[in-house]
Coordinates of C-alpha atoms and ligand atoms in Angstrom, one line a residue:
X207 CA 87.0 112.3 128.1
X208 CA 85.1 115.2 126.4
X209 CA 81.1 114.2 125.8
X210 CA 79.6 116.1 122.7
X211 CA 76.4 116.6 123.7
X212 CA 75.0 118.0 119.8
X213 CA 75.5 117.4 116.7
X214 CA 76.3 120.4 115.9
X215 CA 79.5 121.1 118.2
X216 CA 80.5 118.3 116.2
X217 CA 80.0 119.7 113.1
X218 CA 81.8 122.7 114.2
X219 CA 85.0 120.8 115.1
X220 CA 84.7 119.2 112.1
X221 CA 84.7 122.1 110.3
X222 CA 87.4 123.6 112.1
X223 CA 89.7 120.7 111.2
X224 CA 88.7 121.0 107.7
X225 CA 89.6 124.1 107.7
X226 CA 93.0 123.8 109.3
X227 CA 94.0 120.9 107.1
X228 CA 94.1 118.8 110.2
X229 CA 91.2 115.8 109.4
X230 CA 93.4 112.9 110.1
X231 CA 92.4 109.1 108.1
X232 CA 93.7 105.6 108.8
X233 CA 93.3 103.3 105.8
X234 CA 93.7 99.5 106.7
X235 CA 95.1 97.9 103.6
X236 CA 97.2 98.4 100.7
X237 CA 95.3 97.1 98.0
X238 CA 93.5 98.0 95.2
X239 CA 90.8 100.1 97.4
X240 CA 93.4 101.7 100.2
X241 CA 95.8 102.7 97.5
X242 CA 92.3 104.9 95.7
X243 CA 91.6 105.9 99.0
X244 CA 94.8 107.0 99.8
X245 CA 95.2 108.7 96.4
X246 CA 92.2 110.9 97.0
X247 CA 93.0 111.9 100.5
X248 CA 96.5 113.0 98.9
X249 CA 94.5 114.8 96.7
X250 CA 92.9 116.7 99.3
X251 CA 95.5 117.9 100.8
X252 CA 93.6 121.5 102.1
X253 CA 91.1 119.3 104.1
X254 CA 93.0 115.9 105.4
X255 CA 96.4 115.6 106.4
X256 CA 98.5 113.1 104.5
X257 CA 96.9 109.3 105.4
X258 CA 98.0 106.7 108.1
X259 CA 98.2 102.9 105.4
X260 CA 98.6 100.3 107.6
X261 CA 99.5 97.2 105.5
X262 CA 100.2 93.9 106.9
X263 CA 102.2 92.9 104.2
X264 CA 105.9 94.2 102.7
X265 CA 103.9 95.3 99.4
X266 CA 101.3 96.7 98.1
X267 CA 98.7 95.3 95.9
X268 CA 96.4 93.0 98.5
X269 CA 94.5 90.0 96.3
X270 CA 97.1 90.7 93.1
X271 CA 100.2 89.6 95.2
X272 CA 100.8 86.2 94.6
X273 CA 101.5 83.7 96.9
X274 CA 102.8 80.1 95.4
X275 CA 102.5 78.9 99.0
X276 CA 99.6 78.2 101.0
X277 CA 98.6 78.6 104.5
X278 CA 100.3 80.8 106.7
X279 CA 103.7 82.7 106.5
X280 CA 106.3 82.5 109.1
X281 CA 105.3 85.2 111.2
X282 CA 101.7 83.0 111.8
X283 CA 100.0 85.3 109.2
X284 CA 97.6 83.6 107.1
X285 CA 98.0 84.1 103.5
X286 CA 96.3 87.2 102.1
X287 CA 96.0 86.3 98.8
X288 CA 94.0 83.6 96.6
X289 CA 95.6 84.7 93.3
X290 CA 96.2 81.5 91.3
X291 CA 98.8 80.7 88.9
X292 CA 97.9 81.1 85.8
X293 CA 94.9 83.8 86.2
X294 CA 93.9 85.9 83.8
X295 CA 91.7 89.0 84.8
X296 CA 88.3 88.8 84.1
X297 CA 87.5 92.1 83.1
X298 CA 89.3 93.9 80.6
X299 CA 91.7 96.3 81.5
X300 CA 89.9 99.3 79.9
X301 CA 86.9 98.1 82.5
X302 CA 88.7 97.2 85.2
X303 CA 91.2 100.5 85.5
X304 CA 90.6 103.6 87.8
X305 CA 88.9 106.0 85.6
X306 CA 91.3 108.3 86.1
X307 CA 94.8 106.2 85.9
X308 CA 94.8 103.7 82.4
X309 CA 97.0 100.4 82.1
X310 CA 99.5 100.7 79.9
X311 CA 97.8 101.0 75.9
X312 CA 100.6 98.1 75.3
X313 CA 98.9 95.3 77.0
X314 CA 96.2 93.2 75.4
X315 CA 93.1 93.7 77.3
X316 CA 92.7 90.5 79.7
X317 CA 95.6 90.7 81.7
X318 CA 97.9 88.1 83.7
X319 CA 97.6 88.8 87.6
X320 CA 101.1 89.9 87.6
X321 CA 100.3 93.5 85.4
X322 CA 97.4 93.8 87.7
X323 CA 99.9 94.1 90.4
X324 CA 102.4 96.0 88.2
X325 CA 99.5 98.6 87.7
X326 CA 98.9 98.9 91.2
X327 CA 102.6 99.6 92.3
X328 CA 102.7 102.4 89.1
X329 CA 99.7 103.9 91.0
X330 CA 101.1 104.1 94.0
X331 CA 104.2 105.7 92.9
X332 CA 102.4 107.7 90.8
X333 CA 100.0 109.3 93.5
X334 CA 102.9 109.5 95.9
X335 CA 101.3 107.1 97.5
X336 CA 104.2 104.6 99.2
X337 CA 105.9 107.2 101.4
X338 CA 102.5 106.9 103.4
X339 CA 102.1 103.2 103.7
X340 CA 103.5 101.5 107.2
X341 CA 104.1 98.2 105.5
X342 CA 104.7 95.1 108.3
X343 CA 102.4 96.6 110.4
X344 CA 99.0 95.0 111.3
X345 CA 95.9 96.9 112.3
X346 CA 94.7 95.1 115.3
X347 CA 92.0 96.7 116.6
X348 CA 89.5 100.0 115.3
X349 CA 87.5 101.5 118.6
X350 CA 85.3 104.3 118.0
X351 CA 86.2 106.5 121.1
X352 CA 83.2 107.1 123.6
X353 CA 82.8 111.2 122.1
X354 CA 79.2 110.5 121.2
X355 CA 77.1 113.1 119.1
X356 CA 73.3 112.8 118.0
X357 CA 74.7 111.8 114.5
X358 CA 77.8 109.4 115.8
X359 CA 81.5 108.8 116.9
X360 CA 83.8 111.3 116.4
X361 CA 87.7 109.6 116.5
X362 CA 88.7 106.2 116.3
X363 CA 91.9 104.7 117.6
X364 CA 93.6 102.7 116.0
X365 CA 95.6 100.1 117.4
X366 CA 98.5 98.2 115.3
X367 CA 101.7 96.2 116.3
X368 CA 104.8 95.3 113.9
X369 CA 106.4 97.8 111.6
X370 CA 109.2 99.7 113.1
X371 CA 107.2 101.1 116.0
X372 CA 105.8 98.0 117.5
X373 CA 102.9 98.3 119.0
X374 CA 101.1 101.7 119.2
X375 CA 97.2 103.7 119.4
X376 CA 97.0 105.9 117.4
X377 CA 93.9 108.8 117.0
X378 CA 92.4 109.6 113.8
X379 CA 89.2 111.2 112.4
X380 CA 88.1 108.6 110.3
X381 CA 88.7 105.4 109.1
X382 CA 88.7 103.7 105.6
X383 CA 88.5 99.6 106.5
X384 CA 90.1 98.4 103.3
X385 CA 91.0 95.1 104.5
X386 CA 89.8 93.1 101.3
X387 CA 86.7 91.2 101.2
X388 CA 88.7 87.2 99.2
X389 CA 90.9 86.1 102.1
X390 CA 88.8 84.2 104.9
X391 CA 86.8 81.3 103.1
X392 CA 83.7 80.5 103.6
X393 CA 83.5 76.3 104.2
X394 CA 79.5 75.7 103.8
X395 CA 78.4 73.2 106.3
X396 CA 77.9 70.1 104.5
X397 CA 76.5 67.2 106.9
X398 CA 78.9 64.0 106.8
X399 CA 81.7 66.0 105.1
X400 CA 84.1 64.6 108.5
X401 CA 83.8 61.4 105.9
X402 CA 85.5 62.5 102.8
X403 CA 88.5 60.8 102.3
X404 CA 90.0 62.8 99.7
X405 CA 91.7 65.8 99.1
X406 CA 89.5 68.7 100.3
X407 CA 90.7 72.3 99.4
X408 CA 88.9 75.7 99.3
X409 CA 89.9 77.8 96.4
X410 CA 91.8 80.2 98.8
X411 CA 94.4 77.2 98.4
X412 CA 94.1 76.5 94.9
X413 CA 97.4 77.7 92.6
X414 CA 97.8 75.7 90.0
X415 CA 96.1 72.2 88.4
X416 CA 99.2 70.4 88.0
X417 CA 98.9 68.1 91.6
X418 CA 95.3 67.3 90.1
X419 CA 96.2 66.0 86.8
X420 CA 94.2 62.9 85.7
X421 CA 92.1 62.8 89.1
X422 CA 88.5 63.2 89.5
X423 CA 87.7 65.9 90.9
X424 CA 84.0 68.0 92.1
X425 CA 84.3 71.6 92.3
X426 CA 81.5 73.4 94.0
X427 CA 80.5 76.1 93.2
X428 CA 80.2 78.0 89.7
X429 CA 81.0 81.5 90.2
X430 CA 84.6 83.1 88.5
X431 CA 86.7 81.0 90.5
X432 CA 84.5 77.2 90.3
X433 CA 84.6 77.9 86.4
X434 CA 87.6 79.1 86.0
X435 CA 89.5 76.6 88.1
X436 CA 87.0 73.8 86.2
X437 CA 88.6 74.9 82.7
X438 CA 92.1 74.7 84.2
X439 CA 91.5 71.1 86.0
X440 CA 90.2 69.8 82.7
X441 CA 93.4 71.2 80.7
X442 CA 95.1 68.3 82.6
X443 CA 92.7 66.0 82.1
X444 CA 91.3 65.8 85.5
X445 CA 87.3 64.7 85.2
X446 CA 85.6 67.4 86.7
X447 CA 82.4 67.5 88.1
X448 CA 81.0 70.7 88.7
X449 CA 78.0 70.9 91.4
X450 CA 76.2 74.1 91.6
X451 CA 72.7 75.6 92.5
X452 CA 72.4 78.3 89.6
X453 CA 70.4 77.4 86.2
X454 CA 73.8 77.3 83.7
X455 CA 74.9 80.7 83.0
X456 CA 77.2 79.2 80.3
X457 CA 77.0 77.0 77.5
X458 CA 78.3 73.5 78.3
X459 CA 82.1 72.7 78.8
X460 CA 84.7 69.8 79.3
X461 CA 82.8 69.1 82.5
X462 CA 79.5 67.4 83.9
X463 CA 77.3 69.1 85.7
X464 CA 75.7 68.1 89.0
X465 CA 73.4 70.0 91.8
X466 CA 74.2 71.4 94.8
X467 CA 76.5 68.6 97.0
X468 CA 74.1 68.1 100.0
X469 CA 75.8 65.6 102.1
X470 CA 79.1 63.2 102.2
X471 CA 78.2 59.3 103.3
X472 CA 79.9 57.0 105.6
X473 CA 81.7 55.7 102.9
X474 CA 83.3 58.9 101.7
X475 CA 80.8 59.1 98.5
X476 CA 79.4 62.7 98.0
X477 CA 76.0 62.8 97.3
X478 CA 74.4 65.5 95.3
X479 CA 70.7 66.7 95.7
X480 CA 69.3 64.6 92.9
X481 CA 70.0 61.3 95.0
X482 CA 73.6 60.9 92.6
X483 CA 76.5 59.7 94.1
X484 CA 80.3 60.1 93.1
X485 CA 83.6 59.1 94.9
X486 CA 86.0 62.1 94.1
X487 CA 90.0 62.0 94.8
X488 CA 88.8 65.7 95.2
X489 CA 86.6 67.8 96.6
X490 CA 87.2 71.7 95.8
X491 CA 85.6 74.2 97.6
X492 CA 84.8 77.3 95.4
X493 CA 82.5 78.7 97.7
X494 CA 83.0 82.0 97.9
X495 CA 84.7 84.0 101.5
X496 CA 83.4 85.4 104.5
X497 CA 83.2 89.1 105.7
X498 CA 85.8 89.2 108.3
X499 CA 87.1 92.1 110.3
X500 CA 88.7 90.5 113.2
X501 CA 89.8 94.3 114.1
X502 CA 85.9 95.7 114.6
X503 CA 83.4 95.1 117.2
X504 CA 80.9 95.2 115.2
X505 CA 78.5 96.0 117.8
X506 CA 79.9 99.2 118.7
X507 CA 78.9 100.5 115.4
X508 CA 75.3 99.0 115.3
X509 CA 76.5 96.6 112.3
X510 CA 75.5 92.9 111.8
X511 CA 78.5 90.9 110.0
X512 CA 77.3 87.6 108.0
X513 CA 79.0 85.5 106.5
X514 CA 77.1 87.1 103.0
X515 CA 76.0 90.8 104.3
X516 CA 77.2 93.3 106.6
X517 CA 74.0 95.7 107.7
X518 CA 73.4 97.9 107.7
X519 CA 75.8 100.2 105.6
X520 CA 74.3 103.9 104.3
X521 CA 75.3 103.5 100.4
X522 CA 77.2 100.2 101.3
X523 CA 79.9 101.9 102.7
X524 CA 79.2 103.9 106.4
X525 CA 77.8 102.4 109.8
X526 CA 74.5 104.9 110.2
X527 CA 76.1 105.0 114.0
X528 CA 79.6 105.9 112.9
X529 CA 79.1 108.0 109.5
X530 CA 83.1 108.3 110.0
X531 CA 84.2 105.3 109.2
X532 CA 83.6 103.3 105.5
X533 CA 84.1 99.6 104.5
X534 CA 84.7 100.0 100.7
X535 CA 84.0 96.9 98.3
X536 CA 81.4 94.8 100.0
X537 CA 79.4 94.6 96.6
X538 CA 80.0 92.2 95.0
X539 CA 79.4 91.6 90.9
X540 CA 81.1 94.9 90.3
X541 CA 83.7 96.7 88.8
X542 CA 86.3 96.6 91.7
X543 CA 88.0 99.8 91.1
X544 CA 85.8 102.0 89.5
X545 CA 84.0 100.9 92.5
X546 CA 86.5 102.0 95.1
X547 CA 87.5 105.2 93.3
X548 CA 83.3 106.5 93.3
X549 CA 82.8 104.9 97.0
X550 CA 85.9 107.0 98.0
X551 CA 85.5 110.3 96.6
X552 CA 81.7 109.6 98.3
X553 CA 83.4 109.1 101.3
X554 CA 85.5 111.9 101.1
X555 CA 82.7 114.3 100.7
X556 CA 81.1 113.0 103.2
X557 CA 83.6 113.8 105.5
X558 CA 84.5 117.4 103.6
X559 CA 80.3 117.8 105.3
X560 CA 79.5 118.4 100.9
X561 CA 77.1 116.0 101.0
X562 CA 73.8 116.6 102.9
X563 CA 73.7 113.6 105.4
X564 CA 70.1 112.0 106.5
X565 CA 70.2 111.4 109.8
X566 CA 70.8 108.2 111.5
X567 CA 67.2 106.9 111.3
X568 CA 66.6 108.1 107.9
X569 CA 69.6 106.0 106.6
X570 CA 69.1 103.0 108.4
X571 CA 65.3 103.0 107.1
X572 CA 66.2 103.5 103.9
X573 CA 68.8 100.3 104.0
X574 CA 66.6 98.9 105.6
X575 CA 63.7 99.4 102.5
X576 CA 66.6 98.6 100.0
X577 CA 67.0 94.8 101.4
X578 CA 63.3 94.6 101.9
X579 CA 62.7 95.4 98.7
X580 CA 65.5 93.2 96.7
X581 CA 64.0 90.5 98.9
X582 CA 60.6 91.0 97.8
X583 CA 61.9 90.5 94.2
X584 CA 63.2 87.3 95.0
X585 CA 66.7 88.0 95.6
X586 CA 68.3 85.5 97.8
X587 CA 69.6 86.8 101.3
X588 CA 73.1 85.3 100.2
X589 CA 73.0 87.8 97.2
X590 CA 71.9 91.0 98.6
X591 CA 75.3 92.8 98.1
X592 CA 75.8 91.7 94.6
X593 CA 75.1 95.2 92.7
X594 CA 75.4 93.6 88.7
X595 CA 73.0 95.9 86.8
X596 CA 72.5 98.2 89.3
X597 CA 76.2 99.4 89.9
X598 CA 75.3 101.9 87.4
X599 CA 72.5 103.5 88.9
X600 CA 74.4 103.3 92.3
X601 CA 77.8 105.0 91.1
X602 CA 75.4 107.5 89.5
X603 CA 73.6 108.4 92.5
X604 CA 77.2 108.8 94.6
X605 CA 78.2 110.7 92.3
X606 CA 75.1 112.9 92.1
X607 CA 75.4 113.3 96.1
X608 CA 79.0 114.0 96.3
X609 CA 79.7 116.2 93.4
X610 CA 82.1 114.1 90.8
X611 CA 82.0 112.4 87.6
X612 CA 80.6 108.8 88.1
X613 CA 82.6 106.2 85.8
X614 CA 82.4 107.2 82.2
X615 CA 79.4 105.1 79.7
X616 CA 82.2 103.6 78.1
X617 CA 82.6 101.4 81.2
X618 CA 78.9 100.2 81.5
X619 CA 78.9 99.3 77.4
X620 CA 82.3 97.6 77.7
X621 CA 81.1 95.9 80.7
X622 CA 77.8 94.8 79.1
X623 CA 79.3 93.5 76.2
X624 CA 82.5 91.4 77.3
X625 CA 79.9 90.0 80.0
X626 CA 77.5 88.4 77.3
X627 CA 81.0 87.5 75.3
X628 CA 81.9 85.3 78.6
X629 CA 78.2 83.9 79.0
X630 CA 78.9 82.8 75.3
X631 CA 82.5 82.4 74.6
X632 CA 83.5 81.0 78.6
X633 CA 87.3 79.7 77.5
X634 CA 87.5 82.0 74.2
X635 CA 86.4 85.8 75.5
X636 CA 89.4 86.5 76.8
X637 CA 91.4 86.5 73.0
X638 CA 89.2 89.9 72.6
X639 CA 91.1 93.1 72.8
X640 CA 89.0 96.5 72.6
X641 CA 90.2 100.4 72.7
X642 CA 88.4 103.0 74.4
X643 CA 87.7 105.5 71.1
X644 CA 86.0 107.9 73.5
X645 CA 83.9 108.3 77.0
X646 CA 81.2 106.7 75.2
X647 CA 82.7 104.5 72.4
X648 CA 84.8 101.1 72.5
X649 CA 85.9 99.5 69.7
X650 CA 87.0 95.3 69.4
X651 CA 91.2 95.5 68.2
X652 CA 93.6 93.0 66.7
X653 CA 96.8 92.9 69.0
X654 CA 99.5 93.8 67.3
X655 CA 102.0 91.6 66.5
X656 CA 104.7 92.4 69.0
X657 CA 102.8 92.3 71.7
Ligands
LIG116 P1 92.8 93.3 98.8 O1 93.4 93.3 97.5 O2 92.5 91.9 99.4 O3 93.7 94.1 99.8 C1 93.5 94.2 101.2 C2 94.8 94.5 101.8 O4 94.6 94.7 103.2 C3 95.9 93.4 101.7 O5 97.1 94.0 101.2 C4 96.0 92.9 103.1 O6 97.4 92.5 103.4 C5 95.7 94.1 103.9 N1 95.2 93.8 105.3 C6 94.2 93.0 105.6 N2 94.0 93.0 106.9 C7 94.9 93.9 107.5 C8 95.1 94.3 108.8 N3 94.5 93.9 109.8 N4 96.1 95.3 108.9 C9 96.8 95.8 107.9 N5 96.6 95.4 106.6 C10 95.6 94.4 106.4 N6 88.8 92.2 90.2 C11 88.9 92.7 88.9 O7 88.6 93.9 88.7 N7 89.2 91.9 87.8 C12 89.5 90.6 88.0 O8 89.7 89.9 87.0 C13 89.5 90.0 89.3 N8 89.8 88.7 89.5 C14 89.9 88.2 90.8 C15 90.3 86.9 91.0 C16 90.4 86.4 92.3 C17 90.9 85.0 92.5 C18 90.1 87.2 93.4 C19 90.2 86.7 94.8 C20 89.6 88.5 93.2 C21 89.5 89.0 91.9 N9 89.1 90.4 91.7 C22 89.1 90.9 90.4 C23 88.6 91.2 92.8 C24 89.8 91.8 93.6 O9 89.6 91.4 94.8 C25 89.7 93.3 93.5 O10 90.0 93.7 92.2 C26 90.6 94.1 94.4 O11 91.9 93.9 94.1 C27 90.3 94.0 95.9 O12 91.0 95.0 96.5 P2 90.9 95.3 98.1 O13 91.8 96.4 98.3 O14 89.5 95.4 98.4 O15 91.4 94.0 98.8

């Protein structure tokens, strides 16, 4: 195999392809953040050729499919998706949309998970999207290939098997890895929990409270899911305990409140780090997932893959070693799209060479700095990716770098304002409905009435 021995001939080659229309992608996934990517490489059409979507499912739409049953399918596939029932979206759809592609004016603003998915399916008809997806095929492994250059890899096969080509490697120039980041639960490791004799469940498997109804039930964890899924148990009268380590972030609700669960006795009784002890039917794990990309090696691109991080990653997106290939969404405590569309046209003009690249050093010192300094403030190591205030600054800065509007103001006031609604209002924010007046403006609507 060819060795590049600079930089530079890289560059060149680069450049060449660029300017031959030849840069070919592969974008694992078909959800929310492979469809944007694919949209903008579509867009592109001078400097990439039309993308490779390899999507181990028949549809698009990733997280928003849902799936009444749990487990695996019939083809040994674990479910994707940990959509439940009855969930409404926790951002309002003039926050939550791509900036550039609104939900229908129509709907009120907190959405059922199936309009989610309807949007997603308009967008990828819209963008032309489908024609490019390879649905029923499953990406099985990403390799950089051993071309090295003083600033990285330059291709990446790509190996998949199902669809109608079975299995296959195929070449490409880069690599989008938008394999979704709510699939693979995380199970914390909680000494004695071989004791529980209950039901024990991870929110991954959660779809509706109905088989709960009247049971006692602890839910760990408070974050969207823990108390969202503690609202719907106690709509059926289960007695929910919620155990969590956070001071509460909302006032109180038709719940108790424990801390942290720090071990399960002999007996089965969970015990909670204040010395309490409760015998649950249930025992709900809403503990968050797990990065998981059974497809890398992550040491072939110099990353470190936690359970909570993945490091480093140059804007939390690109391997310093492999500036060709992105993981888009680790954040977390974001906007989801307006996320994926800013880390993607990033991306993009990263790879169009628009964007002036520090080198590899340069970029792992300064994510390096980053976590030392979030750390320093106190930030625990299992909350490093969550962005919250800063996604602002940061889709500002990527923005800045690659030469596009960042998300409009309108977002960030909207955001800021339905997010101390739900501190306040936990089971009633979602009756809200607002309009976007302009970039800058929002205003709070009634519905009307046939809607
Ligand atoms: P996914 O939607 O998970 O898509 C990943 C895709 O990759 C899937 O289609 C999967 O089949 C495919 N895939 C995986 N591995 C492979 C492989 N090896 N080969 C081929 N294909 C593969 N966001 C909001 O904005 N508002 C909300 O209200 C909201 N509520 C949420 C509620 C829940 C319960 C969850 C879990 C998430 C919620 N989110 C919400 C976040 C949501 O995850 C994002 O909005 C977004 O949809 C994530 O998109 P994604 O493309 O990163 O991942």
């Amino acid at each position: 195999q060819t060795r590049y021995s600079s930089a530079e001939v890289e560059r060149v080659r680069v450049t060449k392809c660029r300017m031959s229309g030849q840069l070919r992608v592969a974008v694992v996934g078909a959800g929310g953040a492979g469809l944007c990517a694919a949209r903008h490489i579509l867009s592109r059409q001078g400097v990439f050729r039309p993308p490779v979507v390899y999507e181990l499912s028949s549809a698009v739409g990733g997280t928003w499919v849902y799936e009444e049953c749990t487990g695996c399918h019939e083809n040994g596939l674990p479910i994707h998706s940990s959509m439940y029932r009855d969930l409404r979206t926790n951002l309002p759809k003039e926050v939550m949309m791509f900036p550039d592609f609104p939900f229908d004016p129509q709907l009120p603003s907190f959405l059922p998970h199936q309009e989610v998915l309807r949007y997603l399916e308009r967008y990828s008809q819209h963008y032309g999207i489908t024609p490019h997806i390879r649905f029923e095929t499953v990406v099985e492994e990403v390799k950089p290939v051993t071309m090295e250059t003083g600033e990285g890899k330059l291709t990446w096969e790509v190996t998949s098997s199902g669809g109608q080509c079975g299995r296959r490697t195929e070449t490409f120039d880069a690599v989008f890895v938008c394999n979704g980041h709510y699939s693979d639960p995380h199970l914390p490791s909680i000494p004695g929990l071989e004791h529980f004799k209950g039901t024990l469940l991870h929110s991954h498997s959660y779809r509706y409270p109905d088989p709960f109804a009247g049971q006692s039930v602890v839910v760990l964890g408070a974050g969207p899911s823990g108390l969202d899924i503690s609202f719907e148990l106690a709509s059926v009268n289960a007695q929910v305990t919620l155990s969590h380590g956070r001071p509460p972030a909302v006032p109180p609700a038709p719940r108790s409140s424990r801390p942290p669960v720090c071990r399960v006795l002999k007996d089965g009784a969970v015990q909670f780090q204040d010395g309490e002890v409760a015998h649950p039917q249930v025992l709900l794990l809403c503990t968050g997932y797990r990065f998981s990309y059974p497809f890398l090696d992550p040491t072939q691109l110099g990353l470190q893959v936690q359970t909570h991080l993945v490091s480093p990653l140059y804007k939390h997106l690109l391997p310093p070693a492999c500036p060709s290939l992105f993981i888009v969404g680790v954040c977390k405590v974001i906007c989801p799209f307006p996320h994926f569309h800013s880390q993607v046209q990033f991306a993009l003009a990263v790879l169009e060479g628009t964007v002036s690249m520090p080198s590899k050093a340069e970029m792992e010192e300064e994510v390096q700095r980053e976590m030392e300094r979030k750390l320093a403030e106190g930030v625990k190591p299992q909350h490093l990716l969550n962005l919250e205030w800063s996604q602002w600054e940061y889709y500002q800065a990527l923005a800045g770098m690659g030469g596009f509007s960042p998300p409009p103001p309108v977002t960030q006031s909207l955001y800021e304002e339905v997010r101390q609604q739900r501190q306040r209002h936990p089971q009633k924010y979602r009756q809200l409905n607002y309009r976007l007046i302009s970039d800058t403006q929002w205003e709070e609507v009634e519905l009307q009435p046939n809607r």
